[in-house]
Amino acid sequence: TASVGDKQPFLATQSENRVIYQFWQDSTPEGSSAEGAQPRSKGYVTVVAEMFESDKPDTRDESKAFSSFDLKMPHVITTAFMAPEPATALGVTRTGSQITTRDVLFGLSSGKLLSLPDQLFDPRRPKKSPTKDEQAEGLMPYMPSLPLDPKRVLSHANVVAGIAHIKSAPTHLESTSLVASYGLDLFFTRTSPSGTFDQLSPSFSKVNLVVTTLALVVGCLLGGPMVRRKLTNQAWA
């Protein structure tokens, strides 16, 4: 078990059946001698816990009755990562229908708003080379540390001082999620974890679309009488 440092903040966020939390891990468990203690990495640890109804794949509890006197504990799968920087706030992107894949949001002590894909936090990520079934599910090989990719920083070059809270809200577009981080400073942006699949790209030619549609309408208007005349002649032949 990890030695949780009580002098650093404990952060947590939840989305559906997954809980993500971060804490400071001391190198030596409290109350144990340095000589007999197992050496541990000292730093910020991000833990992911995913809960399932059963430990058997594709198995659900079909019981329609629920009783607090017959409590069934969920099957929990966990994994842990070393964090590149201490976080001051955690959050998760949200969309209207939750069809879009989620991003996990980190407010870092350096004033960055970091967004990492949900696939990184799947506790089922294999420790060895993934099998064909695992590759089909999109499971990536496990890495012990989370990446700090500058391309995933939503705040770009802006420094958001003292991020204490991260809120996300859906929009009318399923691909887009609104994100607000605030504390000493305020930063508001939008993000599309799965890309803007329900929006036209800026390079899309609307003129060509209109011309093509008009050509089809004219072709139908001109070709319709010709087809009907041909069918009539064939019927009288």
Coordinates of N, CA and C in Angstrom, one line a residue:
T1 N 0.8 -1.2 0.0 CA 0.0 0.0 0.0 C 0.9 1.2 0.0
A2 N 0.4 2.3 -0.6 CA 1.2 3.5 -0.7 C 1.1 4.3 0.6
S3 N 2.1 5.1 0.8 CA 2.1 6.0 2.0 C 1.6 7.4 1.5
V4 N 0.4 7.7 1.9 CA -0.2 8.9 1.4 C 0.2 10.1 2.3
G5 N 0.8 11.1 1.7 CA 1.3 12.3 2.4 C 0.1 13.2 2.8
D6 N -0.1 13.5 4.0 CA -1.2 14.3 4.4 C -1.0 15.8 4.3
K7 N 0.2 16.2 3.9 CA 0.5 17.6 3.8 C 0.2 18.2 2.4
Q8 N -0.2 17.3 1.5 CA -0.5 17.7 0.1 C -2.0 17.4 -0.1
P9 N -2.6 18.2 -1.0 CA -4.0 18.0 -1.3 C -4.3 16.7 -1.9
F10 N -5.5 16.1 -1.6 CA -6.0 14.9 -2.2 C -7.1 15.3 -3.2
L11 N -7.0 15.0 -4.5 CA -7.9 15.4 -5.5 C -8.6 14.1 -6.1
A12 N -9.9 14.3 -6.5 CA -10.6 13.2 -7.1 C -11.7 13.7 -8.0
T13 N -12.0 12.9 -9.0 CA -13.1 13.2 -9.9 C -13.7 11.9 -10.3
Q14 N -15.0 11.9 -10.7 CA -15.7 10.7 -11.0 C -16.5 10.9 -12.3
S15 N -16.5 9.8 -13.2 CA -17.3 9.8 -14.4 C -17.8 8.4 -14.7
E16 N -19.1 8.3 -14.6 CA -19.8 7.0 -14.8 C -19.2 6.0 -13.8
N17 N -18.6 4.9 -14.2 CA -18.1 3.9 -13.3 C -16.6 4.0 -13.0
R18 N -16.0 5.2 -13.3 CA -14.6 5.3 -13.1 C -14.3 6.5 -12.2
V19 N -13.4 6.2 -11.3 CA -12.9 7.3 -10.3 C -11.4 7.5 -10.5
I20 N -11.1 8.7 -10.6 CA -9.6 9.1 -10.8 C -9.3 10.0 -9.6
Y21 N -8.2 9.7 -8.9 CA -7.7 10.6 -7.8 C -6.2 10.6 -7.8
Q22 N -5.7 11.7 -7.2 CA -4.3 12.0 -7.2 C -3.9 12.4 -5.8
F23 N -2.7 11.9 -5.3 CA -2.2 12.2 -4.0 C -0.7 12.2 -4.0
W24 N -0.1 12.7 -2.9 CA 1.3 12.7 -2.8 C 1.8 11.4 -2.1
Q25 N 2.7 10.7 -2.7 CA 3.2 9.5 -2.1 C 4.6 9.7 -1.5
D26 N 4.7 9.5 -0.2 CA 6.0 9.6 0.5 C 6.9 8.4 0.1
S27 N 8.2 8.6 0.2 CA 9.1 7.6 -0.2 C 9.2 6.5 0.8
T28 N 8.9 6.8 2.1 CA 9.0 5.8 3.2 C 7.7 5.8 3.9
P29 N 7.0 4.7 4.1 CA 5.7 4.6 4.9 C 5.9 5.2 6.3
E30 N 4.9 6.0 6.7 CA 4.9 6.6 8.0 C 4.9 5.6 9.1
G31 N 5.8 5.7 10.1 CA 5.8 4.8 11.2 C 6.7 3.6 11.0
S32 N 7.4 3.6 9.9 CA 8.4 2.5 9.7 C 9.8 3.0 9.5
S33 N 10.7 2.2 9.9 CA 12.1 2.6 9.8 C 12.6 2.6 8.4
A34 N 13.5 3.5 8.1 CA 14.1 3.6 6.8 C 14.8 2.3 6.4
E35 N 15.3 1.6 7.4 CA 16.1 0.4 7.1 C 15.2 -0.7 6.6
G36 N 14.0 -0.9 7.3 CA 13.2 -2.0 7.0 C 12.1 -1.7 5.9
A37 N 12.0 -0.5 5.6 CA 10.9 -0.1 4.6 C 11.3 -0.4 3.2
Q38 N 10.3 -0.7 2.4 CA 10.5 -1.0 1.0 C 10.7 0.4 0.3
P39 N 11.7 0.6 -0.6 CA 11.8 1.8 -1.3 C 10.7 2.1 -2.2
R40 N 10.2 3.3 -2.2 CA 9.1 3.7 -3.1 C 9.5 5.0 -3.8
S41 N 8.8 5.1 -5.0 CA 9.0 6.4 -5.7 C 8.3 7.5 -4.9
K42 N 8.9 8.6 -4.8 CA 8.4 9.8 -4.1 C 7.8 10.8 -5.1
G43 N 6.6 11.1 -5.0 CA 6.0 12.0 -6.0 C 4.5 11.9 -6.0
Y44 N 3.9 12.6 -7.0 CA 2.4 12.6 -7.1 C 2.0 11.4 -7.9
V45 N 1.0 10.7 -7.4 CA 0.5 9.5 -8.1 C -1.0 9.7 -8.5
T46 N -1.3 9.3 -9.7 CA -2.7 9.3 -10.2 C -3.2 7.9 -10.3
V47 N -4.3 7.6 -9.6 CA -4.8 6.3 -9.5 C -6.2 6.3 -10.2
V48 N -6.4 5.2 -10.9 CA -7.7 5.0 -11.6 C -8.3 3.8 -11.1
A49 N -9.6 3.9 -10.7 CA -10.4 2.7 -10.2 C -11.7 2.6 -11.0
E50 N -11.8 1.5 -11.7 CA -13.0 1.3 -12.5 C -13.8 0.1 -11.9
M51 N -15.1 0.4 -11.8 CA -16.0 -0.6 -11.1 C -16.9 -1.3 -12.1
F52 N -17.0 -2.6 -11.9 CA -17.9 -3.4 -12.7 C -18.8 -4.3 -11.8
E53 N -19.9 -4.7 -12.4 CA -20.9 -5.5 -11.7 C -20.4 -6.9 -11.4
S54 N -19.5 -7.4 -12.2 CA -19.0 -8.8 -12.0 C -17.5 -8.9 -12.5
D55 N -16.8 -9.9 -12.0 CA -15.4 -10.1 -12.5 C -15.4 -10.9 -13.8
K56 N -16.6 -11.3 -14.3 CA -16.6 -12.1 -15.5 C -17.0 -11.1 -16.6
P57 N -16.3 -11.2 -17.8 CA -16.6 -10.2 -18.9 C -18.0 -10.4 -19.4
D58 N -18.6 -9.3 -19.7 CA -20.0 -9.2 -20.4 C -21.0 -9.9 -19.5
T59 N -20.9 -9.8 -18.2 CA -21.9 -10.4 -17.3 C -22.4 -9.2 -16.4
R60 N -23.8 -9.2 -16.3 CA -24.5 -8.2 -15.6 C -25.4 -8.8 -14.6
D61 N -25.7 -8.1 -13.5 CA -26.7 -8.5 -12.5 C -28.1 -8.2 -13.1
E62 N -28.8 -9.2 -13.4 CA -30.1 -9.1 -14.0 C -31.3 -8.9 -13.0
S63 N -30.9 -8.9 -11.8 CA -32.0 -8.8 -10.7 C -32.6 -7.4 -10.8
K64 N -34.0 -7.4 -10.7 CA -34.7 -6.2 -10.8 C -34.9 -5.6 -9.4
A65 N -34.7 -6.3 -8.4 CA -34.9 -5.9 -7.0 C -33.5 -5.5 -6.4
F66 N -33.6 -4.4 -5.6 CA -32.3 -4.0 -5.0 C -32.6 -3.8 -3.5
S67 N -31.8 -4.3 -2.6 CA -32.0 -4.2 -1.2 C -30.7 -3.8 -0.6
S68 N -30.7 -2.8 0.4 CA -29.5 -2.4 1.1 C -29.1 -3.5 2.1
F69 N -29.9 -4.5 2.4 CA -29.5 -5.5 3.3 C -28.7 -6.6 2.6
D70 N -28.8 -6.6 1.2 CA -28.1 -7.6 0.4 C -27.1 -6.8 -0.5
L71 N -26.1 -6.3 0.1 CA -25.1 -5.4 -0.6 C -24.1 -6.2 -1.4
K72 N -24.0 -6.0 -2.7 CA -23.1 -6.7 -3.5 C -22.0 -5.7 -3.9
M73 N -20.8 -6.0 -3.5 CA -19.6 -5.2 -3.7 C -19.2 -5.3 -5.2
P74 N -18.9 -4.1 -5.8 CA -18.5 -4.2 -7.2 C -17.1 -4.8 -7.4
H75 N -16.9 -5.3 -8.6 CA -15.5 -5.7 -9.0 C -14.7 -4.5 -9.4
V76 N -13.6 -4.2 -8.8 CA -12.8 -3.0 -9.0 C -11.5 -3.4 -9.6
I77 N -11.1 -2.7 -10.7 CA -9.8 -2.8 -11.4 C -9.1 -1.5 -11.2
T78 N -7.9 -1.5 -10.7 CA -7.2 -0.3 -10.5 C -5.8 -0.3 -11.2
T79 N -5.3 0.9 -11.4 CA -3.9 1.1 -11.9 C -3.5 2.4 -11.5
A80 N -2.2 2.7 -11.6 CA -1.6 3.9 -11.1 C -0.5 4.4 -12.0
F81 N -0.4 5.8 -12.0 CA 0.6 6.4 -12.9 C 1.3 7.5 -12.1
M82 N 2.5 7.8 -12.4 CA 3.2 8.9 -11.9 C 2.8 10.1 -12.6
A83 N 2.5 11.2 -11.9 CA 2.1 12.4 -12.6 C 3.3 13.3 -12.9
P84 N 3.3 13.9 -14.1 CA 4.4 14.8 -14.5 C 4.5 16.1 -13.6
E85 N 3.4 16.6 -13.2 CA 3.3 17.8 -12.4 C 2.2 17.6 -11.3
P86 N 2.3 18.3 -10.2 CA 1.2 18.3 -9.2 C 0.0 19.0 -9.8
A87 N -1.2 18.4 -9.6 CA -2.4 19.0 -10.0 C -3.1 19.7 -8.9
T88 N -3.8 20.8 -9.2 CA -4.6 21.5 -8.2 C -6.1 21.3 -8.4
A89 N -6.5 20.7 -9.5 CA -7.9 20.4 -9.8 C -8.0 19.4 -10.8
L90 N -9.1 18.6 -10.8 CA -9.4 17.5 -11.7 C -10.8 17.7 -12.3
G91 N -11.0 17.2 -13.5 CA -12.3 17.3 -14.1 C -12.4 16.3 -15.3
V92 N -13.6 16.2 -15.9 CA -13.8 15.3 -17.0 C -14.7 16.1 -18.0
T93 N -14.4 16.0 -19.3 CA -15.3 16.7 -20.3 C -16.6 15.9 -20.3
R94 N -17.7 16.7 -20.6 CA -19.0 16.2 -20.7 C -19.7 16.7 -22.0
T95 N -20.5 15.8 -22.7 CA -21.2 16.2 -23.8 C -22.7 15.8 -23.6
G96 N -23.5 16.2 -24.6 CA -24.9 16.0 -24.4 C -25.4 14.6 -24.3
S97 N -24.9 13.7 -25.2 CA -25.3 12.3 -25.2 C -24.2 11.4 -24.7
Q98 N -23.1 11.9 -24.4 CA -21.9 11.1 -23.9 C -21.5 10.1 -24.9
I99 N -21.7 10.4 -26.2 CA -21.2 9.5 -27.3 C -19.7 9.8 -27.5
T100 N -19.4 11.0 -27.5 CA -18.0 11.4 -27.7 C -17.1 10.9 -26.6
T101 N -15.9 10.4 -26.9 CA -15.0 10.0 -25.9 C -14.6 11.1 -25.0
R102 N -14.4 10.8 -23.7 CA -14.1 11.8 -22.7 C -12.6 12.1 -22.6
D103 N -12.3 13.3 -22.2 CA -10.9 13.7 -21.8 C -10.9 14.0 -20.3
V104 N -9.8 13.6 -19.7 CA -9.6 13.9 -18.3 C -8.8 15.3 -18.2
L105 N -9.3 16.2 -17.4 CA -8.8 17.5 -17.3 C -7.9 17.7 -16.0
F106 N -6.8 18.3 -16.2 CA -5.9 18.5 -15.1 C -5.6 20.0 -15.0
G107 N -5.8 20.6 -13.8 CA -5.3 21.9 -13.6 C -4.0 21.8 -12.9
L108 N -2.9 22.2 -13.5 CA -1.6 22.0 -13.0 C -1.1 23.2 -12.2
S109 N -0.2 22.9 -11.3 CA 0.4 24.0 -10.4 C 1.1 25.0 -11.2
S110 N 1.6 24.7 -12.4 CA 2.3 25.6 -13.3 C 1.4 26.6 -14.0
G111 N 0.0 26.4 -13.8 CA -0.9 27.3 -14.5 C -1.4 26.8 -15.8
K112 N -1.1 25.5 -16.1 CA -1.6 24.9 -17.4 C -2.9 24.2 -17.2
L113 N -3.8 24.2 -18.2 CA -5.0 23.3 -18.2 C -4.7 22.2 -19.2
L114 N -4.5 21.0 -18.7 CA -4.1 19.9 -19.5 C -5.3 19.0 -19.7
S115 N -5.4 18.5 -21.0 CA -6.4 17.5 -21.3 C -5.8 16.3 -21.9
L116 N -6.1 15.1 -21.2 CA -5.5 13.9 -21.7 C -6.7 12.9 -22.1
P117 N -6.5 12.1 -23.1 CA -7.5 11.2 -23.6 C -7.9 10.2 -22.6
D118 N -9.2 9.8 -22.6 CA -9.7 8.8 -21.6 C -9.0 7.5 -21.8
Q119 N -8.6 7.1 -23.0 CA -7.9 5.8 -23.2 C -6.7 5.6 -22.4
L120 N -6.0 6.7 -22.0 CA -4.8 6.5 -21.2 C -5.1 6.0 -19.8
F121 N -6.3 6.2 -19.3 CA -6.7 5.9 -18.0 C -7.5 4.6 -17.8
D122 N -7.5 3.8 -18.9 CA -8.1 2.5 -18.8 C -7.3 1.6 -18.0
P123 N -7.8 1.1 -16.8 CA -7.0 0.2 -16.0 C -6.7 -1.2 -16.5
R124 N -7.3 -1.5 -17.7 CA -7.1 -2.8 -18.3 C -5.9 -2.7 -19.3
R125 N -5.3 -1.6 -19.4 CA -4.1 -1.5 -20.3 C -3.1 -2.6 -20.0
P126 N -2.7 -3.4 -20.9 CA -1.8 -4.5 -20.7 C -0.4 -4.1 -20.3
K127 N 0.2 -4.9 -19.4 CA 1.6 -4.6 -19.0 C 2.6 -5.1 -20.0
K128 N 2.1 -6.1 -20.9 CA 2.9 -6.6 -21.9 C 2.4 -6.2 -23.3
S129 N 2.9 -6.8 -24.3 CA 2.4 -6.5 -25.7 C 0.9 -6.9 -25.8
P130 N 0.1 -6.0 -26.3 CA -1.4 -6.3 -26.3 C -1.7 -7.4 -27.3
T131 N -2.7 -8.2 -26.9 CA -3.1 -9.3 -27.8 C -4.0 -8.7 -28.9
K132 N -4.5 -9.5 -29.8 CA -5.3 -9.0 -30.9 C -6.6 -8.5 -30.4
D133 N -7.2 -9.2 -29.4 CA -8.5 -8.8 -28.7 C -8.3 -7.5 -28.0
E134 N -7.2 -7.3 -27.4 CA -6.9 -6.0 -26.7 C -6.7 -4.9 -27.7
Q135 N -6.0 -5.2 -28.8 CA -5.8 -4.2 -29.8 C -7.2 -3.8 -30.4
A136 N -8.1 -4.8 -30.6 CA -9.4 -4.5 -31.2 C -10.2 -3.6 -30.2
E137 N -9.9 -3.7 -28.9 CA -10.6 -2.8 -28.0 C -10.0 -1.4 -27.8
G138 N -8.9 -1.3 -28.5 CA -8.2 0.0 -28.4 C -7.3 0.2 -27.2
L139 N -6.9 -0.9 -26.5 CA -6.1 -0.8 -25.3 C -4.6 -0.6 -25.7
M140 N -4.0 0.4 -25.1 CA -2.6 0.7 -25.4 C -1.8 0.1 -24.3
P141 N -0.5 -0.2 -24.6 CA 0.4 -0.8 -23.6 C 0.5 0.2 -22.4
Y142 N 0.7 -0.4 -21.3 CA 0.7 0.4 -20.1 C 2.1 1.2 -20.0
M143 N 2.0 2.4 -19.6 CA 3.2 3.3 -19.3 C 3.1 3.8 -17.9
P144 N 4.2 3.7 -17.1 CA 4.1 4.1 -15.7 C 3.8 5.6 -15.4
S145 N 4.0 6.5 -16.4 CA 3.9 7.9 -16.2 C 3.0 8.5 -17.2
L146 N 2.3 9.5 -16.8 CA 1.4 10.2 -17.8 C 2.2 11.2 -18.6
P147 N 1.8 11.4 -19.9 CA 2.6 12.3 -20.7 C 2.2 13.8 -20.5
L148 N 3.1 14.7 -20.6 CA 2.8 16.1 -20.6 C 3.0 16.6 -22.0
D149 N 2.0 16.4 -22.9 CA 2.1 16.8 -24.3 C 1.7 18.3 -24.4
P150 N 2.6 19.1 -24.9 CA 2.2 20.5 -25.1 C 1.0 20.7 -26.0
K151 N 0.8 19.8 -26.9 CA -0.3 19.9 -27.8 C -1.7 19.6 -27.1
R152 N -1.6 19.0 -25.9 CA -2.8 18.7 -25.2 C -3.1 19.8 -24.1
V153 N -2.4 20.9 -24.1 CA -2.6 22.0 -23.1 C -3.7 22.9 -23.7
L154 N -4.8 22.9 -23.1 CA -6.0 23.7 -23.6 C -5.7 25.2 -23.4
S155 N -4.9 25.6 -22.4 CA -4.7 27.0 -22.1 C -3.6 27.6 -23.0
H156 N -3.0 26.7 -23.8 CA -1.9 27.2 -24.8 C -0.8 27.9 -24.0
A157 N -0.5 29.1 -24.4 CA 0.6 29.8 -23.7 C 0.1 30.6 -22.5
N158 N -1.2 30.6 -22.3 CA -1.7 31.4 -21.2 C -1.4 30.7 -19.8
V159 N -1.1 31.4 -18.8 CA -0.9 30.9 -17.5 C -2.2 31.2 -16.7
V160 N -2.9 30.2 -16.2 CA -4.1 30.3 -15.4 C -3.7 30.1 -14.0
A161 N -3.6 31.2 -13.2 CA -3.0 31.2 -11.9 C -4.0 30.5 -10.9
G162 N -3.5 29.6 -10.1 CA -4.3 29.1 -9.0 C -5.5 28.3 -9.4
I163 N -5.5 27.4 -10.3 CA -6.7 26.7 -10.7 C -7.1 25.8 -9.5
A164 N -8.4 26.1 -9.1 CA -8.9 25.3 -8.0 C -10.1 24.5 -8.4
H165 N -10.8 24.8 -9.4 CA -12.0 24.1 -9.9 C -12.0 24.0 -11.4
I166 N -12.5 22.9 -11.9 CA -12.7 22.7 -13.3 C -14.1 22.2 -13.6
K167 N -14.9 22.9 -14.4 CA -16.2 22.6 -14.7 C -16.4 22.4 -16.2
S168 N -17.2 21.4 -16.6 CA -17.4 21.1 -18.0 C -18.9 21.0 -18.3
A169 N -19.3 21.5 -19.4 CA -20.8 21.5 -19.8 C -20.9 21.1 -21.3
P170 N -22.0 20.5 -21.6 CA -22.2 20.1 -23.0 C -22.7 21.3 -23.8
T171 N -22.6 21.1 -25.1 CA -23.2 22.1 -26.1 C -24.2 21.4 -27.0
H172 N -24.8 22.2 -27.9 CA -25.7 21.6 -28.9 C -25.0 20.6 -29.8
L173 N -23.7 20.7 -29.9 CA -23.0 19.8 -30.8 C -22.4 18.7 -29.9
E174 N -22.6 17.5 -30.3 CA -22.1 16.3 -29.5 C -20.6 16.3 -29.5
S175 N -19.9 16.8 -30.4 CA -18.5 16.7 -30.5 C -17.8 17.7 -29.6
T176 N -18.5 18.7 -29.1 CA -17.9 19.9 -28.4 C -18.3 19.9 -27.0
S177 N -17.3 20.2 -26.1 CA -17.6 20.4 -24.7 C -17.0 21.7 -24.2
L178 N -17.7 22.4 -23.4 CA -17.2 23.7 -22.8 C -16.5 23.4 -21.5
V179 N -15.4 24.1 -21.3 CA -14.5 23.8 -20.2 C -14.2 25.2 -19.5
A180 N -14.4 25.3 -18.2 CA -14.1 26.5 -17.5 C -13.2 26.1 -16.3
S181 N -12.1 26.7 -16.1 CA -11.2 26.5 -15.0 C -11.1 27.9 -14.3
Y182 N -11.1 27.8 -12.9 CA -11.1 29.1 -12.2 C -10.5 28.9 -10.8
G183 N -10.0 29.9 -10.3 CA -9.4 29.9 -9.0 C -9.0 31.4 -8.7
L184 N -7.7 31.7 -8.7 CA -7.2 33.1 -8.7 C -7.5 33.7 -10.1
D185 N -7.5 32.9 -11.1 CA -7.7 33.4 -12.5 C -8.8 32.6 -13.1
L186 N -9.3 33.0 -14.2 CA -10.4 32.3 -14.9 C -10.0 32.1 -16.4
F187 N -10.3 30.9 -16.8 CA -10.0 30.5 -18.2 C -11.2 29.7 -18.8
F188 N -11.7 30.1 -19.9 CA -12.8 29.4 -20.5 C -12.5 29.0 -22.0
T189 N -12.8 27.8 -22.4 CA -12.5 27.4 -23.7 C -13.5 26.3 -24.1
R190 N -13.3 25.8 -25.3 CA -14.1 24.6 -25.8 C -13.1 23.6 -26.3
T191 N -13.5 22.3 -26.3 CA -12.6 21.3 -26.8 C -13.5 20.2 -27.4
S192 N -12.8 19.5 -28.3 CA -13.5 18.4 -29.1 C -12.7 17.1 -29.0
P193 N -12.9 16.3 -27.9 CA -12.1 15.1 -27.7 C -12.0 14.1 -28.9
S194 N -13.1 14.0 -29.6 CA -13.1 13.1 -30.8 C -13.1 13.8 -32.1
G195 N -12.7 15.1 -32.1 CA -12.7 15.8 -33.3 C -14.1 16.4 -33.6
T196 N -14.1 17.3 -34.5 CA -15.3 18.0 -34.9 C -16.0 17.2 -36.0
F197 N -16.5 16.0 -35.6 CA -17.1 15.1 -36.6 C -18.5 15.6 -37.0
D198 N -19.1 16.5 -36.3 CA -20.5 17.0 -36.7 C -20.4 18.4 -37.1
Q199 N -19.3 18.9 -37.6 CA -19.1 20.2 -38.1 C -18.4 20.2 -39.5
L200 N -18.8 21.1 -40.3 CA -18.1 21.2 -41.6 C -16.8 21.9 -41.4
S201 N -15.7 21.5 -42.1 CA -14.4 22.1 -42.0 C -14.4 23.5 -42.6
P202 N -13.6 24.4 -42.2 CA -13.5 25.7 -42.8 C -13.2 25.7 -44.3
S203 N -12.5 24.6 -44.8 CA -12.2 24.5 -46.2 C -13.3 23.9 -47.0
F204 N -14.4 23.6 -46.4 CA -15.5 22.9 -47.2 C -16.1 24.0 -48.1
S205 N -16.3 23.6 -49.4 CA -16.8 24.5 -50.4 C -18.3 24.5 -50.4
K206 N -18.9 25.5 -49.9 CA -20.4 25.6 -49.9 C -20.9 25.9 -51.3
V207 N -20.1 26.6 -52.1 CA -20.5 26.9 -53.5 C -20.7 25.7 -54.3
N208 N -19.7 24.8 -54.2 CA -19.8 23.5 -54.9 C -21.0 22.7 -54.5
L209 N -21.3 22.7 -53.2 CA -22.5 22.0 -52.7 C -23.8 22.6 -53.3
V210 N -23.9 23.9 -53.4 CA -25.1 24.5 -54.0 C -25.2 24.2 -55.5
V211 N -24.0 24.4 -56.2 CA -24.1 24.1 -57.6 C -24.4 22.6 -57.9
T212 N -23.9 21.7 -57.1 CA -24.2 20.3 -57.3 C -25.7 20.0 -57.1
T213 N -26.2 20.6 -56.0 CA -27.6 20.4 -55.7 C -28.5 21.0 -56.8
L214 N -28.2 22.2 -57.3 CA -29.0 22.8 -58.3 C -28.9 21.9 -59.6
A215 N -27.8 21.4 -59.9 CA -27.6 20.6 -61.1 C -28.5 19.3 -61.0
L216 N -28.5 18.7 -59.8 CA -29.4 17.5 -59.6 C -30.8 17.9 -59.7
V217 N -31.3 19.0 -59.2 CA -32.7 19.4 -59.3 C -33.1 19.6 -60.8
V218 N -32.2 20.4 -61.5 CA -32.5 20.6 -62.9 C -32.5 19.3 -63.7
G219 N -31.6 18.4 -63.4 CA -31.6 17.1 -64.1 C -32.8 16.3 -63.8
C220 N -33.4 16.4 -62.6 CA -34.6 15.6 -62.3 C -35.8 16.3 -63.0
L221 N -35.8 17.6 -63.1 CA -36.9 18.3 -63.8 C -36.9 18.0 -65.3
L222 N -35.7 18.0 -65.9 CA -35.7 17.7 -67.3 C -35.8 16.2 -67.6
G223 N -35.2 15.4 -66.8 CA -35.3 14.0 -67.1 C -36.6 13.3 -66.8
G224 N -37.4 13.9 -65.8 CA -38.6 13.3 -65.4 C -39.6 13.1 -66.6
P225 N -39.9 14.2 -67.3 CA -40.9 14.0 -68.4 C -40.4 13.1 -69.5
M226 N -39.1 13.1 -69.7 CA -38.5 12.2 -70.8 C -38.7 10.7 -70.4
V227 N -38.5 10.4 -69.1 CA -38.6 9.0 -68.6 C -40.1 8.6 -68.7
R228 N -41.0 9.5 -68.3 CA -42.4 9.2 -68.3 C -42.9 9.0 -69.7
R229 N -42.4 9.8 -70.7 CA -42.8 9.6 -72.1 C -42.3 8.3 -72.6
K230 N -41.1 7.9 -72.3 CA -40.5 6.7 -72.7 C -41.3 5.5 -72.2
L231 N -41.7 5.5 -70.9 CA -42.5 4.5 -70.4 C -43.9 4.4 -71.0
T232 N -44.4 5.5 -71.3 CA -45.8 5.5 -72.0 C -45.6 4.9 -73.4
N233 N -44.6 5.3 -74.1 CA -44.4 4.7 -75.5 C -44.2 3.2 -75.4
Q234 N -43.5 2.7 -74.4 CA -43.3 1.3 -74.3 C -44.6 0.6 -73.9
A235 N -45.4 1.2 -73.2 CA -46.7 0.6 -72.8 C -47.6 0.5 -74.0
W236 N -47.5 1.4 -75.0 CA -48.4 1.4 -76.1 C -47.8 0.6 -77.3
A237 N -46.5 0.3 -77.2 CA -45.9 -0.4 -78.3 C -46.4 -1.8 -78.4

